[in-house]
Short mmCIF file of C-alpha atoms in Angstrom, two decimals:
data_model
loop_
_atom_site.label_atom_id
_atom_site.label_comp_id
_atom_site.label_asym_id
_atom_site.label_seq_id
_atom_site.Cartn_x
_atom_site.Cartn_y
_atom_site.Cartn_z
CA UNK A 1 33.94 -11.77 -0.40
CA UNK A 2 35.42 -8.23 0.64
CA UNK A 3 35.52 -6.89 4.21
CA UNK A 4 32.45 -4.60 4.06
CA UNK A 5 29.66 -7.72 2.52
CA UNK A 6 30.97 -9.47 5.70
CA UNK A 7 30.38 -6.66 8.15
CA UNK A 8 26.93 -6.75 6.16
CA UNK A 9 26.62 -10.23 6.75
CA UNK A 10 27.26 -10.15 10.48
CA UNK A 11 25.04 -7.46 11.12
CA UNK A 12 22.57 -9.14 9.16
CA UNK A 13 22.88 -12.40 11.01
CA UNK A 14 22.65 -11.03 14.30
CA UNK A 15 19.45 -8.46 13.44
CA UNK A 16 17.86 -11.68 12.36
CA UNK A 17 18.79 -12.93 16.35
CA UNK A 18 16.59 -9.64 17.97
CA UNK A 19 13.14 -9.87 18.80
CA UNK A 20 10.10 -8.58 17.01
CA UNK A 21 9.62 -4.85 17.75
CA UNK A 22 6.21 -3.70 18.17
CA UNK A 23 3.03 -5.12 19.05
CA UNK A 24 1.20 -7.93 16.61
CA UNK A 25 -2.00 -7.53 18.34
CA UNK A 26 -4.45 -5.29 16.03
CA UNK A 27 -5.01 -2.21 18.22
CA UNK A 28 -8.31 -1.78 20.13
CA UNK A 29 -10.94 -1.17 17.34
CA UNK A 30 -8.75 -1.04 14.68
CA UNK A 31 -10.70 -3.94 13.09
CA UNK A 32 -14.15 -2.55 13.67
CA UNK A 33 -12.67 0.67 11.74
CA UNK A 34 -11.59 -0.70 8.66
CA UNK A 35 -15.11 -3.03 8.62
CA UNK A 36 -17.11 0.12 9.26
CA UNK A 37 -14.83 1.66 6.52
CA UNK A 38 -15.29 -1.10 3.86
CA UNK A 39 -19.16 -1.25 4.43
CA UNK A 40 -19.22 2.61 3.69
CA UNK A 41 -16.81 2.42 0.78
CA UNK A 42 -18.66 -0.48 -0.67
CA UNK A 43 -22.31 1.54 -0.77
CA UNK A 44 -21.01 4.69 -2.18
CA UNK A 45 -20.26 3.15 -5.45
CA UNK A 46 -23.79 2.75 -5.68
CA UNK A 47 -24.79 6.15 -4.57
CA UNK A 48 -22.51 7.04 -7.21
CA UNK A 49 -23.74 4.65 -10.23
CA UNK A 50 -27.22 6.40 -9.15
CA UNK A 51 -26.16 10.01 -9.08
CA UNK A 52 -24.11 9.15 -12.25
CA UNK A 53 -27.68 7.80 -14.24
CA UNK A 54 -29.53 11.24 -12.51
CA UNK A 55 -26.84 13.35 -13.87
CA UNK A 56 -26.78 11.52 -17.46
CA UNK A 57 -30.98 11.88 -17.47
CA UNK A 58 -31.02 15.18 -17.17
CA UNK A 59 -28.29 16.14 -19.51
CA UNK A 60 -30.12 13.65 -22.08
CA UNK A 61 -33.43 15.72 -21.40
CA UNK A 62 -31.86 19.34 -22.20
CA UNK A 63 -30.45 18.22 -24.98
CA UNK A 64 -33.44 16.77 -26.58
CA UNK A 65 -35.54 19.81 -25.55
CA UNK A 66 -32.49 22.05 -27.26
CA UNK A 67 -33.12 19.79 -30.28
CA UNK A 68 -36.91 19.99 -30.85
CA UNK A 69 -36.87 23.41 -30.22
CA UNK A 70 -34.70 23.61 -32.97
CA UNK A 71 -36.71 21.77 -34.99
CA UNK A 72 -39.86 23.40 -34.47
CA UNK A 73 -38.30 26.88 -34.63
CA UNK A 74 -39.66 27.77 -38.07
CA UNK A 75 -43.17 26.82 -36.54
CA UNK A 76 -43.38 28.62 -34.18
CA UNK A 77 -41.84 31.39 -35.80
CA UNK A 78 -43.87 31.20 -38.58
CA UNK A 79 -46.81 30.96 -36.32
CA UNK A 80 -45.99 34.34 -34.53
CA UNK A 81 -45.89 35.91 -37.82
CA UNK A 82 -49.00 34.46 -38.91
CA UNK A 83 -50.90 36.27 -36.01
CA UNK A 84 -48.98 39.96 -36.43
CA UNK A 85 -50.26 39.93 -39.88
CA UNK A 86 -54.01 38.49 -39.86
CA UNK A 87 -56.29 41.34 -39.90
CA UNK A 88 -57.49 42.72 -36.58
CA UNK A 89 -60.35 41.00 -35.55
CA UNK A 90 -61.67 44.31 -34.28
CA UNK A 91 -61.80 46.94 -36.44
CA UNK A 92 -62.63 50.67 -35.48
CA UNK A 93 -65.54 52.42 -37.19
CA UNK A 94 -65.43 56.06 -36.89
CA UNK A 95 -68.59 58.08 -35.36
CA UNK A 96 -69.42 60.24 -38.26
CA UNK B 1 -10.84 -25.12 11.30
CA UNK B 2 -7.80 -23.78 13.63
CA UNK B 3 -7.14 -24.58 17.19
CA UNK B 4 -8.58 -21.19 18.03
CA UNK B 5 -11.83 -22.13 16.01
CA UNK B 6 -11.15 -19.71 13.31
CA UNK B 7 -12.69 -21.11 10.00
CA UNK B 8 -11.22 -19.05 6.88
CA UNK B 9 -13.27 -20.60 4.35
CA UNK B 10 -16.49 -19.56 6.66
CA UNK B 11 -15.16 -16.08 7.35
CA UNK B 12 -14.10 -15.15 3.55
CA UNK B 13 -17.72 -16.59 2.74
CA UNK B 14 -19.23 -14.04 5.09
CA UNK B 15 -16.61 -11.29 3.34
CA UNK B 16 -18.54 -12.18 0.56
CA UNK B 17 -22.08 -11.93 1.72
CA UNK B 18 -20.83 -8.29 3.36
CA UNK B 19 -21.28 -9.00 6.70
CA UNK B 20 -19.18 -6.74 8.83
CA UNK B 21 -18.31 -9.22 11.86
CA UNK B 22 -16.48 -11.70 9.14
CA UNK B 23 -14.85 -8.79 7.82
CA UNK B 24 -13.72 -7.88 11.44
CA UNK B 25 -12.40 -11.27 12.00
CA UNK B 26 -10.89 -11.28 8.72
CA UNK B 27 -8.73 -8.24 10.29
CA UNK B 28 -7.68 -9.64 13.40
CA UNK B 29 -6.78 -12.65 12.12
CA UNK B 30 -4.59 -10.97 9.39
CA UNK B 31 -3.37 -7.85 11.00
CA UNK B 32 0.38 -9.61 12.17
CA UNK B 33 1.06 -10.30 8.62
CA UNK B 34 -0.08 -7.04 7.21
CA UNK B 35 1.66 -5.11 10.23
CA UNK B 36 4.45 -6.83 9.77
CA UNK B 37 5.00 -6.38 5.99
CA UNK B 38 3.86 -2.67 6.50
CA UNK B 39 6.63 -2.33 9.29
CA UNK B 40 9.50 -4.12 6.86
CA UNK B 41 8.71 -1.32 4.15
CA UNK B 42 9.90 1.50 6.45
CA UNK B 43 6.66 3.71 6.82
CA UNK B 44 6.46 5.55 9.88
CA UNK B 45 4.63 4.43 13.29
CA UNK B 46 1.59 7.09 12.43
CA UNK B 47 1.51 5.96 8.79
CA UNK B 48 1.61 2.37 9.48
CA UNK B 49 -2.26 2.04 10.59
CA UNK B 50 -3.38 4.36 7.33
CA UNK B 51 -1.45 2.03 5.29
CA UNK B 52 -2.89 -1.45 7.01
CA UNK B 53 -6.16 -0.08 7.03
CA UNK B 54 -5.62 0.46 3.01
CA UNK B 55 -4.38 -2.99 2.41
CA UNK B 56 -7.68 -4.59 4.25
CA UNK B 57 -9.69 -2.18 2.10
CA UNK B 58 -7.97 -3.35 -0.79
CA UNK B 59 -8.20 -7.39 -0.01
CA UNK B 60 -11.87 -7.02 0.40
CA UNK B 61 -12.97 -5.58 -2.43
CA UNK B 62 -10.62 -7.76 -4.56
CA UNK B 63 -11.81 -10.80 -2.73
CA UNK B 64 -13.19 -12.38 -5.47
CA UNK B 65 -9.99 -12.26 -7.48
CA UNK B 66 -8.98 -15.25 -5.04
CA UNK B 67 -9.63 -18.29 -6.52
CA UNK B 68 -8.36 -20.52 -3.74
CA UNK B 69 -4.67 -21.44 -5.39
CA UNK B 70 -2.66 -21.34 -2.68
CA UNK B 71 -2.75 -20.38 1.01
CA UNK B 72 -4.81 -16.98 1.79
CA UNK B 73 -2.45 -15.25 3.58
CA UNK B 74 0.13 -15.16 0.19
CA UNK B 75 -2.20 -13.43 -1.49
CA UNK B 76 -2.97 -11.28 1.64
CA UNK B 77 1.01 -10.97 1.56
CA UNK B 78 1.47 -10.31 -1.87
CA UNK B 79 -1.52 -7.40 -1.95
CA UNK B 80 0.22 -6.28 1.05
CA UNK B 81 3.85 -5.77 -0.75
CA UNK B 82 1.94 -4.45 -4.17
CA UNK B 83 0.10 -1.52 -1.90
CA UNK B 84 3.51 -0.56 0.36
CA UNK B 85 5.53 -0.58 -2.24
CA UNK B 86 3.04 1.83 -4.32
CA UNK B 87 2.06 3.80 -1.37
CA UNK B 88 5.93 4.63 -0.33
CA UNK B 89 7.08 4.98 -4.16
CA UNK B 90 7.85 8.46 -3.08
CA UNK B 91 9.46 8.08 -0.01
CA UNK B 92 13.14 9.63 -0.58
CA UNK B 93 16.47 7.37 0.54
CA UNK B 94 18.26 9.13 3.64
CA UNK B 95 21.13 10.45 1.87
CA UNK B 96 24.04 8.88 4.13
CA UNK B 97 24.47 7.72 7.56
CA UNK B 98 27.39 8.81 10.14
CA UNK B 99 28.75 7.74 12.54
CA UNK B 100 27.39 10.40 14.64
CA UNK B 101 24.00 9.32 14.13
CA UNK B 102 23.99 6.13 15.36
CA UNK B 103 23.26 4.84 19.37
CA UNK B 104 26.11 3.57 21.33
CA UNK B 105 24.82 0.96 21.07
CA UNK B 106 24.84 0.73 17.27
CA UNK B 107 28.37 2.26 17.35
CA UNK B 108 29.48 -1.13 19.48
CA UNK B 109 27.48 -3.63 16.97
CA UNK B 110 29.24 -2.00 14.64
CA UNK B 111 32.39 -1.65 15.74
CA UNK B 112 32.41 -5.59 17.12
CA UNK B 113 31.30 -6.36 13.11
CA UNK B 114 34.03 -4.40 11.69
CA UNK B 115 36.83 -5.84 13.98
CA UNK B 116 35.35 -9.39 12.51
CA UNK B 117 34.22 -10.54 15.31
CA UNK B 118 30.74 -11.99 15.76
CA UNK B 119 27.80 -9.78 17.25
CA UNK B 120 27.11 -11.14 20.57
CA UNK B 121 23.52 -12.14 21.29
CA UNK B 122 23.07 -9.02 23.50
CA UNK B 123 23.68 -6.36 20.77
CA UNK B 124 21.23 -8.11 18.78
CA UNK B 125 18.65 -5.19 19.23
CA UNK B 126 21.25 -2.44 18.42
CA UNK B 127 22.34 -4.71 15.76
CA UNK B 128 18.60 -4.64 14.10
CA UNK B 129 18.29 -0.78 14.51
CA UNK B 130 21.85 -0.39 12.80
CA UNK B 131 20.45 -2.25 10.11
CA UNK B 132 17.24 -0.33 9.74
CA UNK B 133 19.41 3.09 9.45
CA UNK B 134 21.24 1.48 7.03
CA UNK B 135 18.38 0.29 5.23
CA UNK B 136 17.01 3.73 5.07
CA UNK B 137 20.18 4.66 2.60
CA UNK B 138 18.09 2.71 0.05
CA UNK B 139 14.93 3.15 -1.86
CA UNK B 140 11.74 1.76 -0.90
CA UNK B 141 11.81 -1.52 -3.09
CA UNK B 142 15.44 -2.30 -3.14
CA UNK B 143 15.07 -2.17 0.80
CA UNK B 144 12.12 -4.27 0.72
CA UNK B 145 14.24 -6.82 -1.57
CA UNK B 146 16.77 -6.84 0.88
CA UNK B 147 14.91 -7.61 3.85
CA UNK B 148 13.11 -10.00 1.97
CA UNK B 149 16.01 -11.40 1.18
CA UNK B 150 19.06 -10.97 3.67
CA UNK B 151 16.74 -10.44 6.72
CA UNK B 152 13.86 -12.49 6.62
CA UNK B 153 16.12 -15.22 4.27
CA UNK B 154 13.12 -15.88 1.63
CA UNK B 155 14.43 -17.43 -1.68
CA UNK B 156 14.49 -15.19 -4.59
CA UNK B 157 11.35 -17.26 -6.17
CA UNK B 158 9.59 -16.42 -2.98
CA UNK B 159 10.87 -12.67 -3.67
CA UNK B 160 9.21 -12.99 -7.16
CA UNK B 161 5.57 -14.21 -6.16
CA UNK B 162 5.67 -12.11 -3.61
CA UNK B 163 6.13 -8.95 -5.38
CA UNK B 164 5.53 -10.07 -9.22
CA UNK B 165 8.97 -9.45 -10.42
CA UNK B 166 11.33 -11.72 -12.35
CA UNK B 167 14.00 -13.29 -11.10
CA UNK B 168 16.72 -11.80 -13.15
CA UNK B 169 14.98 -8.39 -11.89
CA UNK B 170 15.58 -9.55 -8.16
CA UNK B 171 18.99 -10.31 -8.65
CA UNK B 172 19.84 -7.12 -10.15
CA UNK B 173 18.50 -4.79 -7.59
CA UNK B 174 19.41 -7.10 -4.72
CA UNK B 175 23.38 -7.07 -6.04
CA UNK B 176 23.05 -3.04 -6.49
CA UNK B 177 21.49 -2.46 -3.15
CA UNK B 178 24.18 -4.42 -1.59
CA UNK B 179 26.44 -2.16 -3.19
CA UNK B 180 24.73 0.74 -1.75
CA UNK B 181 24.96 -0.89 2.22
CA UNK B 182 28.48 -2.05 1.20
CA UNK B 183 29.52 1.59 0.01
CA UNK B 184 27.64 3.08 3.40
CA UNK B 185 29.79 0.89 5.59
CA UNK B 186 32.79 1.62 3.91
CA UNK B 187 31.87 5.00 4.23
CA UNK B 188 31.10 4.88 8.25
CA UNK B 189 34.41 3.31 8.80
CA UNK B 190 36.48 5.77 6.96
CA UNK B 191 34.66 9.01 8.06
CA UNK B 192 33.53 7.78 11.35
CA UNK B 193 34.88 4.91 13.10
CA UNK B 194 36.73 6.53 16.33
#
């Protein structure tokens, strides 16, 4: 064993001999902070889970409405057509 | 039940069900161990209530990982290590120690360890803050495995449940960070020692 692991060891040995710095008692509502904390922290998962589901809904919705519109384009294209070239229902007779 | 008429299985049952005054029990109860674990890892005075508050945060919700093997407060110990030793992963080594920067104090514990003499009972307290300066040389874990080991005098299996390391993993760091304190010494006594 060389010099300094002995000065190591004595200063080791007589650390172990001091007394316990600090307080051990939990400070005055320290405990009713990390409670109120966990109760919180332990809802908003749920909040989240819920806003998660809202946020996946609606991005389920637009993309089915993208999709049937795409499907039903030619329809209602075709339909538009349709009317610009029926024959006007009205038709304009001239006064002699 | 304890003589104080603290019933753990009762309280972590109520931990369970969510209701806030086991929970607050549950703290109180534990807060020595946790403070003192957070306090052996080096974090400072206005980080050490963040950090407890983090490890009760972090035993509740993982409650139900405790299957009753073993006492409560080693898993309570060994979450506590896991979360310090994550938490001050970042925390840089002081770079070296001199002689200047120690108490008198310190200076005489040292000096009286040097000359081979044995630290009287008195310089116990200067001894322990001498130690702590030195321990700041090292990183975060290969402090913590010194205090675990050359401090608080746990075996090196206790060292391994504690933090989930192997043995031969223990060793190694243990024998380099004495290196490190050994080197530091060496180091004050060339440089500094009046």
């Amino acid at each position: 064993m060389n010099r300094s692991e002995e000065v190591w060891l004595r200063l080791a040995k007589a650390a172990r001999k001091a007394p316990a710095s600090g307080a051990v008692e939990a400070p005055f509502g320290f405990a009713q902070r990390v409670a109120a904390r966990w109760k919180v922290e332990s809802v908003e998962p749920a909040i989240a889970v819920w806003t998660w589901l809202g946020r996946q809904t609606i991005m389920s919705a637009a993309v089915v409405l993208a999709i049937m519109a795409a499907l039903n384009y030619w329809l209602i294209a075709g339909a538009w057509s349709a009317l610009s070239e029926a024959t006007p229902l009205v038709e304009l007779i001239p006064i002699l | 039940m304890d003589d104080d008429g603290f019933e753990l299985a009762a309280c972590l049952e109520g931990v369970k069900r969510r209701d806030e005054q086991a929970a607050r029990q549950l703290v109180e109860r534990l807060y020595p161990l946790v403070i003192k674990i957070v306090r052996a890892h080096g974090s400072s005075r206005l980080a050490e209530e963040d950090l407890a508050q983090e490890i009760f945060l972090k035993v509740f919700s993982r409650l139900e990982q405790y299957r009753g093997e073993g006492a409560f407060e080693h898993w309570v110990a060994r979450v506590a290590v896991g979360t310090c030793l994550n938490a001050l992963r970042w925390q840089k080594a002081r770079p070296e120690l001199r002689w200047a920067d120690l108490t008198d104090d310190e200076a005489q514990a040292l000096t009286a360890g040097l000359e081979g003499d044995e630290i009287p009972a008195d310089r116990a307290v200067a001894a322990r803050d001498l130690v702590e300066k030195l321990l700041e040389c090292l990183s975060p874990p290969d402090r913590m495995i010194i205090r675990l080991l050359d401090l608080e005098e746990r075996s090196v299996e206790e060292v391994s449940r504690l933090t989930g390391w192997g043995k031969s993993r223990i060793k190694v760091r243990a024998f380099r960070a004495r290196l490190k304190l050994k080197q530091q010494l060496r180091k004050l006594q060339k440089n500094g020692m009046p």
